Short mmCIF file of C-alpha atoms and ligand atoms in Angstrom, two decimals:
data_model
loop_
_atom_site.label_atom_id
_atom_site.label_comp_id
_atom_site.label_asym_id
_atom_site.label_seq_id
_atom_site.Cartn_x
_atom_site.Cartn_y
_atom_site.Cartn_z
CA UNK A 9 0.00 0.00 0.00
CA UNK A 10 2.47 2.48 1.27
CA UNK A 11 4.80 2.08 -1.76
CA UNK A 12 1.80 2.55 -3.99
CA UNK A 13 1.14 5.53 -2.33
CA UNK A 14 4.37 6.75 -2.98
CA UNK A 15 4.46 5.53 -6.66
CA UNK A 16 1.22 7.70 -7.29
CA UNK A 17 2.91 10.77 -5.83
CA UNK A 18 5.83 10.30 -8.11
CA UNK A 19 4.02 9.99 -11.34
CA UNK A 20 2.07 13.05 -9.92
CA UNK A 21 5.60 14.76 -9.62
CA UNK A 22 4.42 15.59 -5.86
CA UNK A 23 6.21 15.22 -2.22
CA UNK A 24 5.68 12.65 -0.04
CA UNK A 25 2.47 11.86 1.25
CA UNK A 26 2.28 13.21 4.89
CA UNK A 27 0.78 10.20 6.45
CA UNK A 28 4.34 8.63 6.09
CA UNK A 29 6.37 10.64 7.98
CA UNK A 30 3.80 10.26 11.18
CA UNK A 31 2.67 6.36 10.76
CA UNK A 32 4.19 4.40 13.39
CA UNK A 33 3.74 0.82 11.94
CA UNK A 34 5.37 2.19 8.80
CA UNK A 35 8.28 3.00 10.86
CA UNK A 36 8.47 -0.13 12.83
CA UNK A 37 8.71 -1.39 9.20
CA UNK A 38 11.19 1.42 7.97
CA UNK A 39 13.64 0.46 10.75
CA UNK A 40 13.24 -3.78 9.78
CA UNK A 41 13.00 -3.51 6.07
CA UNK A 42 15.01 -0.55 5.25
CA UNK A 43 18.00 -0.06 8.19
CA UNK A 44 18.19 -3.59 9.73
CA UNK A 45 18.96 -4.74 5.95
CA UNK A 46 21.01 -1.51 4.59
CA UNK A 47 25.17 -1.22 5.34
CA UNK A 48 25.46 1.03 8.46
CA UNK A 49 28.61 2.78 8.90
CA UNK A 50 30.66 1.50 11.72
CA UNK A 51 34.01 4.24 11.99
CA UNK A 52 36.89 4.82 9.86
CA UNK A 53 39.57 2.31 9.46
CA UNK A 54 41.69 4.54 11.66
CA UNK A 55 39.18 4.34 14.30
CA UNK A 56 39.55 0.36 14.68
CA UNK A 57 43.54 0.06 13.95
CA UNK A 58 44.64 -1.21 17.36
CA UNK A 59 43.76 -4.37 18.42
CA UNK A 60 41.03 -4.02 21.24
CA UNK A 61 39.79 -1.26 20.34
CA UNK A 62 35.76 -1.82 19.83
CA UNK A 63 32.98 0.82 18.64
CA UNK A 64 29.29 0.36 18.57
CA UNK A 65 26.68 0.56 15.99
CA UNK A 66 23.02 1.30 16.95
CA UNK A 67 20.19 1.01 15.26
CA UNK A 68 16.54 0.48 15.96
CA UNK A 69 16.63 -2.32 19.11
CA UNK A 70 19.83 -4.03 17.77
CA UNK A 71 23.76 -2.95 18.89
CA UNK A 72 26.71 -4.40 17.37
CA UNK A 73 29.92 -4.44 18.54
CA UNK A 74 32.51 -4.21 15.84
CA UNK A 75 35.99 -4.48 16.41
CA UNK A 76 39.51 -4.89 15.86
CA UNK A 77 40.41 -8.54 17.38
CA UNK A 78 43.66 -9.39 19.21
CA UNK A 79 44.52 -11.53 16.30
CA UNK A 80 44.10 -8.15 14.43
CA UNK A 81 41.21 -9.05 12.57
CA UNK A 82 38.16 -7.17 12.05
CA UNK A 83 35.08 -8.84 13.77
CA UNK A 84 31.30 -8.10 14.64
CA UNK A 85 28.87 -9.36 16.97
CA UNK A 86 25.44 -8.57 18.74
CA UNK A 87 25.79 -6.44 21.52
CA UNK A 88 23.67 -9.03 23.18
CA UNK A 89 25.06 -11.91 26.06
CA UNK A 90 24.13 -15.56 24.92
CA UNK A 91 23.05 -16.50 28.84
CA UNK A 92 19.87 -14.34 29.77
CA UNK A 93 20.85 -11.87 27.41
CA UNK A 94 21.72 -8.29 28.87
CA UNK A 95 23.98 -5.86 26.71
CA UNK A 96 27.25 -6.49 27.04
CA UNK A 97 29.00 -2.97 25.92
CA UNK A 98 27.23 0.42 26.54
CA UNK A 99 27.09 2.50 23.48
CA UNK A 100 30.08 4.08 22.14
CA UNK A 101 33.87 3.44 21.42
CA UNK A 102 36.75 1.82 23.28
CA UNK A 103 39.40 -0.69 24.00
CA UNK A 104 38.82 -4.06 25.58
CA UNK A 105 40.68 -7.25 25.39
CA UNK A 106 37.44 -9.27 26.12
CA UNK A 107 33.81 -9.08 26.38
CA UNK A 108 32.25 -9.49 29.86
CA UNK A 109 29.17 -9.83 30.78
CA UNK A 110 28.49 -7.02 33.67
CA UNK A 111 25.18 -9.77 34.79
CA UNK A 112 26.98 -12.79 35.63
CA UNK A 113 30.50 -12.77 33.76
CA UNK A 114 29.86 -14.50 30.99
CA UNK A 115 33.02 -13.84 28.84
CA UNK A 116 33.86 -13.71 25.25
CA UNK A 117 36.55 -12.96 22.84
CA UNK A 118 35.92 -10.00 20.56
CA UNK A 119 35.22 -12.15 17.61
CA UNK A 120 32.34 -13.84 19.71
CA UNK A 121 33.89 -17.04 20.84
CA UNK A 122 32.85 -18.03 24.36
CA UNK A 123 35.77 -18.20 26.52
CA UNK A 124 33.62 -19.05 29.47
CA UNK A 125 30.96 -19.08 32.46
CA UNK A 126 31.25 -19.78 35.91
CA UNK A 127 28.83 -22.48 38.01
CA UNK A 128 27.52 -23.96 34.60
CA UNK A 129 26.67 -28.14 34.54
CA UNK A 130 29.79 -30.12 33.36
CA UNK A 131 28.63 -30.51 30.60
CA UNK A 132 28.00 -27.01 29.53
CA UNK A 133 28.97 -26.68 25.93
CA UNK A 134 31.07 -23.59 25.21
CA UNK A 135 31.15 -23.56 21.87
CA UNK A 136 27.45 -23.50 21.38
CA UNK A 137 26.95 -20.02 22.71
CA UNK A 138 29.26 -17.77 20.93
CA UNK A 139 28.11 -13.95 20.70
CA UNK A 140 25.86 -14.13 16.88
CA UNK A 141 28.08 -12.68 14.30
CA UNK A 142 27.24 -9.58 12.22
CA UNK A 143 28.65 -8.57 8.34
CA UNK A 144 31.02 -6.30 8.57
CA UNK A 145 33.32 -5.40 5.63
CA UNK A 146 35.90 -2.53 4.92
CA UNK A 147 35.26 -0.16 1.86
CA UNK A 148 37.54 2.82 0.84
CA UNK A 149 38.63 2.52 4.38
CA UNK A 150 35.43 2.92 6.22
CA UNK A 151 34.22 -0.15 7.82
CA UNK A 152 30.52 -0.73 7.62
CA UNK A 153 27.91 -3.70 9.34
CA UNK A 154 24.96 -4.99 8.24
CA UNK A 155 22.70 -6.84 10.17
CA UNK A 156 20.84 -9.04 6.83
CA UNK A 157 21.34 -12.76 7.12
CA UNK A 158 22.58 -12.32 3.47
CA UNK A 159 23.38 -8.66 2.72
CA UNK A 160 24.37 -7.59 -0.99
CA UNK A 161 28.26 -7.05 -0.81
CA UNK A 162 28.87 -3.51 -0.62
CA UNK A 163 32.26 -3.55 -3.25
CA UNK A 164 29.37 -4.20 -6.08
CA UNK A 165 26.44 -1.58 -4.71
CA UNK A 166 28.81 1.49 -4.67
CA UNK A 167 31.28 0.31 -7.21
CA UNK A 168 29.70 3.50 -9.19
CA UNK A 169 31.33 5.60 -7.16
CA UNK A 170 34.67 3.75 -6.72
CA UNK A 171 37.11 5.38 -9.28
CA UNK A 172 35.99 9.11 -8.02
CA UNK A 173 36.62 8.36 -4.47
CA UNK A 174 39.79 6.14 -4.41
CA UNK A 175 42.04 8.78 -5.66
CA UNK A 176 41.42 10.79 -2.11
CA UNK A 177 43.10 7.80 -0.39
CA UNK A 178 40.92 7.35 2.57
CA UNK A 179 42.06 4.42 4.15
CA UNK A 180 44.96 6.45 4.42
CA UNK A 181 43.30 9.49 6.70
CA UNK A 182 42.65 10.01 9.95
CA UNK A 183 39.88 11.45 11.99
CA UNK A 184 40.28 15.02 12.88
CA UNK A 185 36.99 15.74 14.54
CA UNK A 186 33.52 14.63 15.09
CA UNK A 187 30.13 16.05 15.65
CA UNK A 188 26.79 14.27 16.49
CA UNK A 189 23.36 16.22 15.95
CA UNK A 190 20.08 15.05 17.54
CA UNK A 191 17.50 16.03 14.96
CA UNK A 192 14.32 16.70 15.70
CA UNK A 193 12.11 15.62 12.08
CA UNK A 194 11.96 12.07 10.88
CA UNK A 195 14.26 10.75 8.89
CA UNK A 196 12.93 11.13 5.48
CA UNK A 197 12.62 14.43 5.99
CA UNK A 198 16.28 14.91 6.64
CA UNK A 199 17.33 12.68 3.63
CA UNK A 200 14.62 14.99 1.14
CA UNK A 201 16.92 17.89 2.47
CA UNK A 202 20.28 16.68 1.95
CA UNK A 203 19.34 15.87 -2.19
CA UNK A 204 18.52 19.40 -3.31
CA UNK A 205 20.20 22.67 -3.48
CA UNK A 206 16.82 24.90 -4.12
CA UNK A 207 17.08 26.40 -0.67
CA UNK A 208 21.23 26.79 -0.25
CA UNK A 209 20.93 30.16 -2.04
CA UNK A 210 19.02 31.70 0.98
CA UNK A 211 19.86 29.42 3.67
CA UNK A 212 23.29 28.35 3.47
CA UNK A 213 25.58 31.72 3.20
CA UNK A 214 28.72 29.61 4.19
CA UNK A 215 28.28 26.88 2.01
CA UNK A 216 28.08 28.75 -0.97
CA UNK A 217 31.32 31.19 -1.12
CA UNK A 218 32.85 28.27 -2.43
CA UNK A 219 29.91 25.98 -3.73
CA UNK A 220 29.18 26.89 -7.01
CA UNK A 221 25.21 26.17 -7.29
CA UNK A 222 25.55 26.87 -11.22
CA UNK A 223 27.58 24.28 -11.49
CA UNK A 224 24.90 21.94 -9.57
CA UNK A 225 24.26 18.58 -11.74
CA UNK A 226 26.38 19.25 -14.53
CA UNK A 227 29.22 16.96 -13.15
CA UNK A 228 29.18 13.49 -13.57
CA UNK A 229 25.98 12.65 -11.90
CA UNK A 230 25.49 8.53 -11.59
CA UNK A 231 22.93 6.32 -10.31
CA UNK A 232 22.29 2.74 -9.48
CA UNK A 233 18.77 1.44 -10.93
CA UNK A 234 17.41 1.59 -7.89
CA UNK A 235 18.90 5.15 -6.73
CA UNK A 236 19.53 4.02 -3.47
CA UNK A 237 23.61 4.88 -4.79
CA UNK A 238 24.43 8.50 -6.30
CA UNK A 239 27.68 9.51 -6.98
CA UNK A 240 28.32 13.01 -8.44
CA UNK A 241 31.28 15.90 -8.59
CA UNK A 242 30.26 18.79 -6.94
CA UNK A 243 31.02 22.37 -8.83
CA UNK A 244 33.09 25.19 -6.98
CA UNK A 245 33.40 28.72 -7.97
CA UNK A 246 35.71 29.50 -9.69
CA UNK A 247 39.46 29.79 -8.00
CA UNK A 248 37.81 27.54 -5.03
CA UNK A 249 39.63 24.20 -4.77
CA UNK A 250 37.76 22.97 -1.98
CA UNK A 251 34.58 23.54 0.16
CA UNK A 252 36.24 26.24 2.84
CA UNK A 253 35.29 29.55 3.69
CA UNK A 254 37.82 31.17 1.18
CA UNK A 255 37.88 28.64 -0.78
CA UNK A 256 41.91 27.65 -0.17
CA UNK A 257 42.38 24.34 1.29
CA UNK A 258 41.73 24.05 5.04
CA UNK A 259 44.36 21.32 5.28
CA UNK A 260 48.01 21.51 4.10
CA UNK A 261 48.49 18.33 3.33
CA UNK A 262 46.63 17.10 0.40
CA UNK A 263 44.11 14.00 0.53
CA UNK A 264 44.39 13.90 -3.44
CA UNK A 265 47.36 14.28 -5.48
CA UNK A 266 46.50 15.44 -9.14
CA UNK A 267 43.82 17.96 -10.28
CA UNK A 268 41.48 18.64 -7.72
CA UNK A 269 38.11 17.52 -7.50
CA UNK A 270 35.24 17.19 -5.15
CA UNK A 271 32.67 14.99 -5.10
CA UNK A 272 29.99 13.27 -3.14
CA UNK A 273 28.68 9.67 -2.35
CA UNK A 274 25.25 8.85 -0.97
CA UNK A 275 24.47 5.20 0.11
CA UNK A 276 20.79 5.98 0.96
CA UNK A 277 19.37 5.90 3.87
CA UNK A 278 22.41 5.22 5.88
CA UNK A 279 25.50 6.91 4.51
CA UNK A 280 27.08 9.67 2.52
CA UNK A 281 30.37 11.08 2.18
CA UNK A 282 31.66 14.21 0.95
CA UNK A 283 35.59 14.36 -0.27
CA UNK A 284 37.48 17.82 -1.57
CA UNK A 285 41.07 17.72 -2.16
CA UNK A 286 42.41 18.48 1.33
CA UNK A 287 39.45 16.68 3.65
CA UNK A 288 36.79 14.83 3.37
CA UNK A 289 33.35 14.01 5.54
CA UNK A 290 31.75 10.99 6.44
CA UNK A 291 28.06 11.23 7.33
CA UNK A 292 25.92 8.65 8.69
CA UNK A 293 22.32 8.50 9.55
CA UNK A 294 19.98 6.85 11.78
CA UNK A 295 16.78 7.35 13.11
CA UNK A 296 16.38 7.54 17.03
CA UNK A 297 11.95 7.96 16.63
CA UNK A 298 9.81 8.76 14.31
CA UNK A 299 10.04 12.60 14.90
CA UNK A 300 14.34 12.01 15.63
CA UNK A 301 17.09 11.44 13.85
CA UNK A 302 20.80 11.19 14.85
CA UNK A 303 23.51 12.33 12.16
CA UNK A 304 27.05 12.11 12.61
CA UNK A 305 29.62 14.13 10.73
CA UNK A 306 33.39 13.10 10.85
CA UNK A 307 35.64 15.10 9.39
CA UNK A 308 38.97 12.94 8.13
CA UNK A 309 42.16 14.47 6.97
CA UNK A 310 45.38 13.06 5.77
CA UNK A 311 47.01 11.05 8.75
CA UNK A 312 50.12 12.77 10.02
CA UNK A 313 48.48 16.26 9.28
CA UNK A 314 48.28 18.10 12.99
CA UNK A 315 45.95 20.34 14.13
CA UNK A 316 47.37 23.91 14.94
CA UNK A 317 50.09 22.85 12.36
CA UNK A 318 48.49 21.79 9.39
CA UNK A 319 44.99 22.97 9.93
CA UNK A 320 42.76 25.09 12.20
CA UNK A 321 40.26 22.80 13.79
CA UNK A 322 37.56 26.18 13.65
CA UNK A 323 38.13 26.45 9.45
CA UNK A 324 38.54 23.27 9.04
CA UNK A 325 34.89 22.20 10.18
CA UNK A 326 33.27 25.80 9.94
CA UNK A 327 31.39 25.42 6.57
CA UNK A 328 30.27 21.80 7.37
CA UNK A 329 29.25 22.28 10.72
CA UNK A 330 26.98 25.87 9.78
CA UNK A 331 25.44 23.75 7.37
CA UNK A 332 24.11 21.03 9.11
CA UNK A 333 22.90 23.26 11.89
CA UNK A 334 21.16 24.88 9.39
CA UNK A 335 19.69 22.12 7.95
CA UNK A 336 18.75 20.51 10.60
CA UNK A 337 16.40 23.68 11.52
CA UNK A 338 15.13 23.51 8.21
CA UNK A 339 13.90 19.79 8.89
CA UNK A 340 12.82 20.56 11.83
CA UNK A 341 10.37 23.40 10.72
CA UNK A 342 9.42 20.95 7.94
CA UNK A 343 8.53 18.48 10.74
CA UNK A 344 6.49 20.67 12.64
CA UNK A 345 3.99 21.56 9.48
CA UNK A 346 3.63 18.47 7.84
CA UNK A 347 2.28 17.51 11.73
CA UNK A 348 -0.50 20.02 10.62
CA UNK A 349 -3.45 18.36 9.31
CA UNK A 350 -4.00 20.98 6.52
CA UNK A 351 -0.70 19.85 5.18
CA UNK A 352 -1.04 18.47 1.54
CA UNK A 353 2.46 17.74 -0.72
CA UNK A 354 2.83 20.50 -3.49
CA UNK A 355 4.78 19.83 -6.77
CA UNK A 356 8.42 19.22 -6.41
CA UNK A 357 10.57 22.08 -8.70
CA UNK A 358 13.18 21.47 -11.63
CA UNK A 359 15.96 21.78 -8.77
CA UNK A 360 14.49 18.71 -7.14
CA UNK A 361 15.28 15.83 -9.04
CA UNK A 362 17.48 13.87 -6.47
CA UNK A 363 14.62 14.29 -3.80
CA UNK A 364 12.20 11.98 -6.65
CA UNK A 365 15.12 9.88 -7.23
CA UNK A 366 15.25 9.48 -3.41
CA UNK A 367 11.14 8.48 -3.27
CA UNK A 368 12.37 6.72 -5.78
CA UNK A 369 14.69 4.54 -3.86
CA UNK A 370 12.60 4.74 -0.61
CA UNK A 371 9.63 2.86 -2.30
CA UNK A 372 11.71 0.11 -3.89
CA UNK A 373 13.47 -0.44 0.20
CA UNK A 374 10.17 -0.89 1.12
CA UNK A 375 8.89 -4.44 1.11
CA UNK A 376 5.67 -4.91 -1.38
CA UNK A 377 2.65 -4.24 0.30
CA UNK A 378 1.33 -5.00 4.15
FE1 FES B 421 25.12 -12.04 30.56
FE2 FES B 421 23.97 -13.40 32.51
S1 FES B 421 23.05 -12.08 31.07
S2 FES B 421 26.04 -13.34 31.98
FE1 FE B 422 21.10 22.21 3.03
#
């Protein structure tokens, strides 16, 4: 029904329907069918390069712990204890050479094998209860889960954008700085946002010294049949060389060698990242309630490059960070009328094509009708 709905709208060239940004049981069934199946970002390589060191991945009523393993190995499991089944890890990042149970001490090695339980029957099987494994692969060096029995490998879904984003070397960055924003508009809503420009003329004074919206959609734009993947270059003014205040390179040291270029990556609904010449940021989105979403920014920059040395922290995430914030307000005041009753979906404009390329997407994610 609800991706009928949607399909009717999008021959109709209009918005979303309201009633699904405020349906609960469609968002029970956005956070099984859409996130528990889509790759979630986990950190940056750079964020899981010592052994023990652990972050964790939320999303709806599932946690995963991915790691780096002792044997230096890259592992994930549920966040969840195999004996009466309390969380094992709070939310968050940090080192640990094992997983222990704060209940009753039931104890694990990051990769999930039991290592043991105290005042079990003698014949209490070990190996039967390791911590459930999760998919987790490494892409571009950003290491992403996914919580599918059987996901589709994530190498083939954003292979589009593979030859524009390996020249910026990620694996070989580092993270300079991270911000997470509680959002108050579901998570649609922010998604719509982030795929046009019409409102950055008025609303986003920072972005655009150096973002040329002439430019927008001229570059390179590609698209996987389903649109859930978009890669495309973004256009600067001219003399800009990367997305800064002034338009000079916030970072000395370069992320890409060779004619510079900036362009962007969206793995909808979960992931998108952003890379000019000198930095480069990750974004990653999940929804905390139907009305909430969390978005984290991290900025990387070329590891070695030091902060006070190479860059200033302030201009480094000053255009990104202004952005967002403003964003974010804009969502939020979306949120807040399509609440209203009175709220019908008006035609979508010719600078809109990404956000009906995203309804796109968001009705084939959806599972045929319930
Ligand atoms: Fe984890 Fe009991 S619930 S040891
Ligand atoms: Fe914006």
């Amino acid at each position: 029904m609800t991706s009928q709905i949607m399909r009717d709208h999008m021959k109709r060239g209009l918005g979303m329907p309201r009633e699904l940004y405020l349906s609960p049981e469609l968002y029970e069934r956005e956070l099984e069918e859409i996130f528990n199946r889509s790759w979630l970002l986990a950190a940056h390589e750079s964020q899981l390069a010592r052994p023990g060191q652990y972050v964790t991945v939320e999303s709806g009523f599932e946690s995963v712990i991915v790691s780096r393993t002792l044997e230096g190995e890259l592992a994930a499991v549920h966040n969840v204890c195999r004996h009466r089944g309390a969380r094992l890890l709070d939310a968050g990042c940090g080192t640990a050479r094992r997983l222990v149970c704060p209940y009753h001490q039931w104890a694990y090695k990051l990769d999930g094998t039991m290592l043991g339980a105290a005042k079990m029957a003698p014949d209490f099987d070990k190996a039967r209860f390791p911590l459930k494994p999760v998919h987790v692969t490494s892409w571009q060096g950003m290491v992403f889960v996914n919580l599918a029995e059987d996901p589709e490998p994530l190498a083939g879904l954003l292979a589009l954008g593979e030859d524009a984003i390996a020249p910026f070397d990620l694996p070989g960055a580092t993270v300079a700085h991270e911000i997470t924003y509680d959002v108050g508009a579901n998570w649609k809503l922010v998604w719509e946002n982030a795929q046009e420009c019409y409102h950055c003329n008025v609303n986003h004074p920072e972005l655009i010294r150096a973002f040329d919206l002439a430019a927008l959609g001229d570059f390179d734009l590609r698209r996987s049949d389903d649109m859930r993947v978009q890669s495309a270059r973004l256009g600067l003014k001219p003399g800009a060389i990367s997305l800064t205040l002034d338009g000079r390179p916030a970072c000395s040291l370069p992320m890409l060698t060779g004619d510079p270029y900036t362009v962007a990556l969206h793995l909808k609904p979960t992931f998108a990242v952003v890379c000019c010449p000198d930095y480069t940021v990750m974004l990653r989105e999940r929804p905390l309630a139907i009305d909430r979403t969390e978005v984290t920014m991290t900025w990387l920059v070329r590891a070695g490059a030091k902060e006070g040395r190479d860059y200033d922290l302030d201009n480094l995430i000053k255009v990104w960070d202004q952005t967002n914030l403003q964003d974010w307000a804009l969502c939020e005041r979306t949120q807040l009328g399509v609440r209203s009753r009175f709220f019908e979906p008006g035609p979508l404009s010719g600078d809109e094509p990404s956000v009906a390329a995203f309804h796109h997407a968001y009705a084939a994610m959806l599972s045929e009708e319930k």
